[in-house]
Coordinates of C-alpha atoms in Angstrom, one line a residue:
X1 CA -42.7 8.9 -64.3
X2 CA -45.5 9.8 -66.9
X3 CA -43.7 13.5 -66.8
X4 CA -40.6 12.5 -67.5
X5 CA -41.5 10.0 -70.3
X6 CA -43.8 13.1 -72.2
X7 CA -40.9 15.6 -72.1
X8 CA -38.9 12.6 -73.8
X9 CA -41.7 11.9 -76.6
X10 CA -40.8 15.2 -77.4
X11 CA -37.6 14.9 -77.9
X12 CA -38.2 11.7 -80.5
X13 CA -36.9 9.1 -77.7
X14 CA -38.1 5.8 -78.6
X15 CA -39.9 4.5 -75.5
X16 CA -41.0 0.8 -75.1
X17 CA -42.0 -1.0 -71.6
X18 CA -42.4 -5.0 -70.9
X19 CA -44.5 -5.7 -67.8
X20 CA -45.2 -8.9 -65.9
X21 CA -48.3 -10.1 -64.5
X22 CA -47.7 -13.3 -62.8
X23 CA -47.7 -11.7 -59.2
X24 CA -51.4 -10.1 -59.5
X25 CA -53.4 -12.1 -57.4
X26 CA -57.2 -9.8 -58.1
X27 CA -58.7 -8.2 -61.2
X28 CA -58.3 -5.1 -59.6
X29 CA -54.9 -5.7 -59.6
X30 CA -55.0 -6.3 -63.2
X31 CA -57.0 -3.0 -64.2
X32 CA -54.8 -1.0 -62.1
X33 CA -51.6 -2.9 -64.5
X34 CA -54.1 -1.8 -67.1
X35 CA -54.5 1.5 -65.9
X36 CA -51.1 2.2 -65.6
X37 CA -49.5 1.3 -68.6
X38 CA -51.7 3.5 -70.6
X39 CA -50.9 5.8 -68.6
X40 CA -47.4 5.4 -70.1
X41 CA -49.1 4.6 -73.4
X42 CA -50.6 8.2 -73.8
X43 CA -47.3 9.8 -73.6
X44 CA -45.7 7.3 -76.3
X45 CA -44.4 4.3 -74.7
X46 CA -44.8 1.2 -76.7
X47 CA -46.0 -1.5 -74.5
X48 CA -46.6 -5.2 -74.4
X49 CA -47.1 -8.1 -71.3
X50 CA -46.0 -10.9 -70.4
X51 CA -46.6 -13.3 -67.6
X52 CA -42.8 -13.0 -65.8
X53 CA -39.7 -11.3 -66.6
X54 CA -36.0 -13.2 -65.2
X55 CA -35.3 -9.1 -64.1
X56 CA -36.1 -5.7 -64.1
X57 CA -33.9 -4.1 -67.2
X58 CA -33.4 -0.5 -68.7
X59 CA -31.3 -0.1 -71.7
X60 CA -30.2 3.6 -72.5
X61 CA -29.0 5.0 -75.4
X62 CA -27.6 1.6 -76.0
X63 CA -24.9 2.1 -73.9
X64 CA -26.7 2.5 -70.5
X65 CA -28.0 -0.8 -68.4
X66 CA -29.8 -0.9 -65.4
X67 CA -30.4 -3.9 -63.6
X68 CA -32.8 -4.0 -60.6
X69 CA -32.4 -7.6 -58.6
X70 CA -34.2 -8.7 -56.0
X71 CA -32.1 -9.7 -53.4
X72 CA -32.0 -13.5 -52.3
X73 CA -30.5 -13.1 -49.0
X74 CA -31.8 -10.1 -47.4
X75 CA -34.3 -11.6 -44.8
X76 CA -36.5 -8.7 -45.6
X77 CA -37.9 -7.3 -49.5
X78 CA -35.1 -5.7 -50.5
X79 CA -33.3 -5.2 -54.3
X80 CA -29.9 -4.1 -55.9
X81 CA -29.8 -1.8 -58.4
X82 CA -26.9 -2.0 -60.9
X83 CA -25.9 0.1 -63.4
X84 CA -23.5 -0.6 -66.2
X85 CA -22.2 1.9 -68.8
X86 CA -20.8 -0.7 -71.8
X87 CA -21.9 -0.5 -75.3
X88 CA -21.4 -4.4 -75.8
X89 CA -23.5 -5.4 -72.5
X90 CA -26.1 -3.5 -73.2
X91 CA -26.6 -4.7 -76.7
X92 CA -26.4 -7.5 -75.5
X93 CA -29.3 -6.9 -72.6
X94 CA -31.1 -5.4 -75.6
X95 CA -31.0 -8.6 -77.7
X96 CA -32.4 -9.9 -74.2
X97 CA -35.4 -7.5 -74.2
X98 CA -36.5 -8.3 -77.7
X99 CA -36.4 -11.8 -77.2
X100 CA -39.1 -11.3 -74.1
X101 CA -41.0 -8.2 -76.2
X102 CA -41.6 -10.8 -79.3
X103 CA -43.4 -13.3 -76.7
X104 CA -45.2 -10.7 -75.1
X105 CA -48.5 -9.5 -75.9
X106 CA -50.3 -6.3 -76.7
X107 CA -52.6 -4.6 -74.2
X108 CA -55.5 -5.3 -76.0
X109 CA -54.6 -9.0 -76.4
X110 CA -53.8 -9.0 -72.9
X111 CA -57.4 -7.6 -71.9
X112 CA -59.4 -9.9 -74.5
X113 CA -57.4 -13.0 -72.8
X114 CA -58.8 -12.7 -69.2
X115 CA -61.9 -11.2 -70.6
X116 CA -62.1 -14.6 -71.9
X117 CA -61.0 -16.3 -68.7
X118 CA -63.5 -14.6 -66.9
X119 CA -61.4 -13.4 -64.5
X120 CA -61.2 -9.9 -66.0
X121 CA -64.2 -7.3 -66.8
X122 CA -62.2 -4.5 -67.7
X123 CA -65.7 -2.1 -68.9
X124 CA -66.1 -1.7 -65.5
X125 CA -65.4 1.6 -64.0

């Protein structure tokens, strides 16, 4: 929610975001990844990429953690969504993030390495 994350800019939240690309199948679905996350970018959020995350995570306030699984028995796409409020766990789920955010690269790296691969020409409109 690019609204939400500008009104929190303002308020000096530190904002960072980890996305995975190992599902896009298209370089349009890469640009619109692209797109996106500097869409997130222009209202502060720090962001990097990586190729697949083990989960979908939010730590808040270091005390907050969401969880978002998918589920593995549900016949149809489905997910659980957990929240936990416990300062240790989501330090903890923290420590987790930073492992994954020092792997990951920038945007710019990310753009340069399938520019390379020729399997992305992100000039285009």
């Amino acid at each position: 929610n690019i609204e939400a994350q500008a009104k929190m800019k303002n308020n000096n939240v530190k904002m960072r975001g980890l996305y995975e690309y190992a599902s896009l199948q298209s370089p349009e679905e890469i640009k619109n990844l692209i797109r996106g996350i500097e869409a997130f970018q222009s209202v502060g959020e720090e962001s990097k990429i990586i190729k697949e995350l083990p989960i979908k995570l939010a730590v808040i306030d270091e005390k907050i953690t969401m969880l978002v699984l998918n589920d593995p028995v549900s016949m149809q796409p489905s997910i659980t969504t957990i929240v936990i409020t416990h300062t240790d766990f989501a330090r903890a789920q923290k420590a987790v993030f930073e492992t994954y955010w020092d792997k990951a690269m920038t945007v710019e790296d990310f753009k340069e390495k399938f520019e390379e691969e020729h399997l992305l020409i992100v000039n285009e409109s």
